[in-house]
Amino acid sequence: MPVLVVADLHLDLWLEHGRDPLAAVSPDIWLRLDALILAGDLTNKPKVRWPIMLRHIGRYMPLDRVHVFPGNHDYYHHVLDGDDRLAELARAEGAHFAQKSEFVIRDHRFLCCTLWTDFRLGGGRAEAMREARGRMNDYRYIRVASDGYRRAKPTDTEHVHANHLSWLSDRLSMPFDGKTIVVTHHCPHPDLVPEPADAVAPAYASDLRALIGEFQPAAWLFGHTHWPGSAVVGRTALRNCSVGYPDEAKGRQDEWFSSGLLEFF
Ligand SMILES: [Fe+2]
Ligand SMILES: [Fe+2]
């Protein structure tokens, strides 16, 4: 019974274009799926669109087998400290909210969180934060409710990254009799960003190779970069399982879902 991990569906943009990337998954796979894990960037404007998109996904499989957690886009026109509201939206549709969540499917332990980044890729944290704040929509469209609804800053997402990383490290250090699979939205490896020299690359990935090497989970699946890269660190297979925007797809339908399809026997 397989588990499908998919990041960056951006389903609102696809449906606006009259297209549905989920139609590329065969009916046979939908029938056999034990679980669908949505690893961030389901939509912008989640308070309006998460219910609509989750109901759309519910046409393919029962939502009690769907685990969803936010990427950066799922905070747009929302707040960085608004996970409680996202959890309510998911649960109201019958789906599981998987932010900082651990669950077991057939002897496989899944550890899920958004992750964000530490802005330290390339060694210039302050400059990377300046670039990200100037160029990325994350710091225009995401606000912080606990501080007067001001715009989020890179130091805010860096703080969430530290929190998520600490949670992940704690969970990874707990013994588990089976395989562990980490699922994040942001990228954990410096070689898996498409343009590492770009000044905003540190907003896409952190270098977590030491953590991966220490705990060696069986796999680490992620998205955010919309670039189908993969790597191996020790015994850990890292794979990007992004779908991406409709105008980026360009004949990649075969790749979209194969990288995130895990078959357990
Ligand atoms: Fe995305
Ligand atoms: Fe993203």
XYZ file of C-alpha atoms and ligand atoms in Angstrom:
267
model
C 0.000 0.000 0.000
C 1.720 3.184 -1.124
C 2.045 6.610 0.454
C 2.207 9.644 -1.843
C 4.141 12.703 -0.713
C 3.511 15.818 -2.800
C 4.830 19.341 -2.267
C 3.969 22.582 -4.045
C 0.709 21.594 -5.682
C -0.246 25.316 -5.822
C -3.636 23.880 -6.612
C -5.380 27.293 -6.670
C -3.215 28.407 -9.617
C -3.784 25.139 -11.518
C -7.536 25.232 -11.110
C -7.580 28.912 -12.208
C -5.959 27.680 -15.439
C -8.614 24.962 -15.793
C -6.059 22.199 -15.204
C -5.726 19.595 -12.466
C -2.288 18.061 -11.762
C -3.881 15.348 -9.597
C -5.519 13.903 -12.716
C -2.020 12.639 -13.658
C -2.171 10.097 -10.798
C -3.739 6.866 -12.030
C -7.080 5.754 -10.537
C -5.355 2.515 -9.486
C -2.851 4.462 -7.334
C -5.620 6.560 -5.736
C -7.458 3.388 -4.773
C -4.383 1.800 -3.201
C -2.997 4.838 -1.365
C -2.627 4.432 2.386
C -1.972 8.149 2.786
C -1.394 11.389 0.911
C 1.018 13.845 2.532
C 0.782 17.434 1.255
C 4.160 18.978 2.054
C 3.351 22.668 1.761
C 2.294 25.264 -0.825
C -1.166 23.809 -1.324
C -2.516 27.342 -1.973
C -2.197 31.033 -1.186
C -4.954 32.592 0.979
C -5.559 29.459 3.058
C -8.491 30.790 5.086
C -10.564 30.890 1.902
C -8.813 28.322 -0.266
C -7.768 25.414 1.986
C -11.389 24.255 2.387
C -12.002 24.477 -1.375
C -8.788 22.665 -2.295
C -9.167 19.982 0.372
C -12.687 19.253 -0.868
C -11.261 18.968 -4.390
C -8.658 16.452 -3.136
C -11.473 14.630 -1.334
C -12.878 13.684 -4.739
C -9.774 11.535 -5.263
C -9.379 9.953 -1.839
C -10.950 10.058 1.632
C -9.636 13.071 3.539
C -9.107 11.043 6.711
C -6.062 9.624 4.902
C -4.715 13.070 3.952
C -2.019 14.791 6.059
C -1.407 18.459 5.267
C 1.066 21.012 6.585
C 1.876 24.531 5.346
C 4.636 25.797 3.083
C 5.439 29.493 2.860
C 2.551 30.158 0.434
C 0.008 28.716 2.859
C 0.771 31.672 5.139
C 0.115 34.320 2.432
C -2.700 36.658 3.491
C -2.474 34.835 6.801
C -0.094 34.990 9.786
C 3.137 33.145 10.548
C 1.825 32.403 14.045
C -1.483 31.124 12.650
C -0.995 27.347 12.685
C -3.979 26.937 15.028
C -6.294 28.362 12.366
C -4.773 26.137 9.664
C -5.279 23.126 11.929
C -8.949 24.070 12.361
C -9.391 24.429 8.588
C -7.839 21.013 7.907
C -9.793 19.259 10.649
C -13.087 20.869 9.575
C -12.677 19.045 6.246
C -11.708 15.769 7.941
C -7.972 15.943 7.078
C -5.026 15.649 9.495
C -2.967 18.743 10.242
C 0.651 17.557 10.111
C 2.707 20.554 11.262
C 5.322 19.242 13.772
C 3.545 15.935 13.566
C 4.704 12.332 13.925
C 2.619 9.423 12.676
C 3.268 5.791 11.793
C 2.089 3.999 8.673
C 3.034 0.322 8.338
C 6.263 0.444 10.373
C 7.270 3.748 8.795
C 7.503 6.778 11.063
C 6.795 10.084 9.328
C 8.102 13.357 10.820
C 6.592 16.446 9.179
C 7.182 20.201 9.528
C 7.535 23.301 7.325
C 11.190 23.828 8.405
C 11.964 27.275 6.871
C 15.723 28.134 6.742
C 18.573 29.584 8.796
C 19.807 31.906 5.966
C 23.345 30.604 6.514
C 23.901 28.946 3.133
C 26.995 30.581 1.627
C 27.948 32.136 4.936
C 26.370 35.595 4.649
C 23.374 35.490 6.970
C 22.754 39.258 7.197
C 23.041 39.840 3.458
C 20.869 36.780 2.706
C 18.191 38.160 5.034
C 18.357 41.586 3.374
C 17.976 40.039 -0.093
C 15.139 37.785 1.002
C 13.270 40.630 2.665
C 13.638 42.802 -0.434
C 12.842 40.185 -3.072
C 10.578 37.522 -1.608
C 6.813 37.723 -1.338
C 7.045 35.842 1.964
C 7.989 39.131 3.608
C 5.187 41.063 1.913
C 2.220 38.751 2.285
C 2.836 37.035 5.634
C 2.158 38.909 8.862
C 2.790 38.289 12.565
C -0.391 38.435 14.662
C 1.384 38.526 18.018
C 3.209 41.757 17.117
C 0.425 44.005 15.846
C -0.012 42.210 12.521
C 3.213 43.695 11.145
C 4.884 42.128 8.113
C 6.982 39.044 8.853
C 10.768 39.471 8.703
C 13.492 36.913 7.916
C 14.382 36.851 11.631
C 10.805 35.640 12.300
C 11.063 32.716 9.881
C 14.596 32.008 11.155
C 13.090 31.725 14.637
C 10.440 29.256 13.415
C 13.200 27.294 11.660
C 15.099 26.947 14.952
C 11.907 25.743 16.643
C 11.116 23.207 13.913
C 14.711 21.970 13.758
C 14.788 21.458 17.513
C 11.521 19.476 17.336
C 12.839 17.381 14.453
C 16.147 16.689 16.156
C 14.345 15.592 19.356
C 12.096 13.211 17.431
C 14.949 11.802 15.349
C 16.878 11.059 18.543
C 14.049 8.860 19.832
C 14.553 5.194 18.915
C 12.018 3.752 16.483
C 11.687 0.133 15.420
C 11.188 0.735 11.705
C 12.133 3.244 9.035
C 11.934 7.001 9.567
C 10.904 9.349 6.771
C 11.260 13.113 7.212
C 8.970 15.376 5.168
C 9.568 19.138 5.098
C 8.637 21.993 2.814
C 12.058 23.674 2.730
C 15.193 21.999 1.417
C 17.783 20.462 3.801
C 20.764 20.188 1.411
C 22.892 22.933 -0.229
C 23.308 21.027 -3.511
C 19.562 20.692 -4.095
C 18.757 24.317 -4.879
C 18.719 25.085 -8.624
C 20.791 28.278 -8.353
C 23.006 28.096 -5.240
C 24.842 31.322 -6.176
C 21.594 33.342 -6.182
C 21.486 35.704 -3.207
C 18.053 34.341 -2.188
C 19.165 30.657 -2.244
C 19.585 30.766 1.582
C 15.805 31.324 1.815
C 15.269 27.997 0.012
C 17.687 25.632 1.759
C 19.787 25.108 4.862
C 22.748 22.794 5.173
C 21.443 20.037 7.445
C 23.909 17.354 6.320
C 25.346 16.977 9.839
C 21.878 16.257 11.279
C 21.076 13.848 8.432
C 24.407 12.072 8.921
C 23.863 11.773 12.670
C 20.409 10.172 12.509
C 20.334 8.710 8.967
C 16.574 8.560 8.364
C 15.641 6.311 5.427
C 14.408 9.255 3.353
C 13.921 13.023 3.489
C 11.344 14.391 1.067
C 10.846 18.098 0.541
C 9.707 20.744 -1.970
C 9.788 24.550 -2.198
C 12.466 24.810 -4.926
C 10.183 23.414 -7.676
C 13.296 21.618 -8.964
C 13.486 17.817 -9.159
C 16.841 17.266 -7.452
C 17.934 14.246 -5.412
C 20.985 13.251 -3.363
C 22.199 10.621 -0.922
C 23.773 11.404 2.464
C 25.002 8.247 4.206
C 21.951 5.933 4.216
C 19.462 8.774 3.615
C 17.843 9.356 0.217
C 16.852 12.995 -0.302
C 14.317 13.844 -2.978
C 12.412 16.903 -4.047
C 8.768 16.032 -4.680
C 7.495 19.412 -5.941
C 4.837 19.763 -8.598
C 5.224 23.545 -9.055
C 3.319 26.233 -10.957
C 1.260 25.395 -14.062
C 3.659 27.315 -16.341
C 6.645 25.362 -14.960
C 5.256 21.885 -15.597
C 6.262 21.519 -19.266
C 5.985 17.792 -19.871
C 7.180 16.775 -16.413
C 3.985 14.935 -15.542
C 5.820 11.609 -15.233
C 8.226 13.084 -12.696
C 5.702 14.950 -10.544
C 4.460 12.087 -8.522
C 7.081 9.351 -9.042
C 9.591 11.055 -6.715
C 7.083 11.204 -3.854
C 5.499 7.774 -4.268
C 6.665 5.402 -1.541
C 5.732 1.736 -1.882
C 5.804 -0.289 1.333
C 5.551 -4.057 1.389
Fe 6.007 26.327 -4.066
Fe 7.420 27.146 -1.053
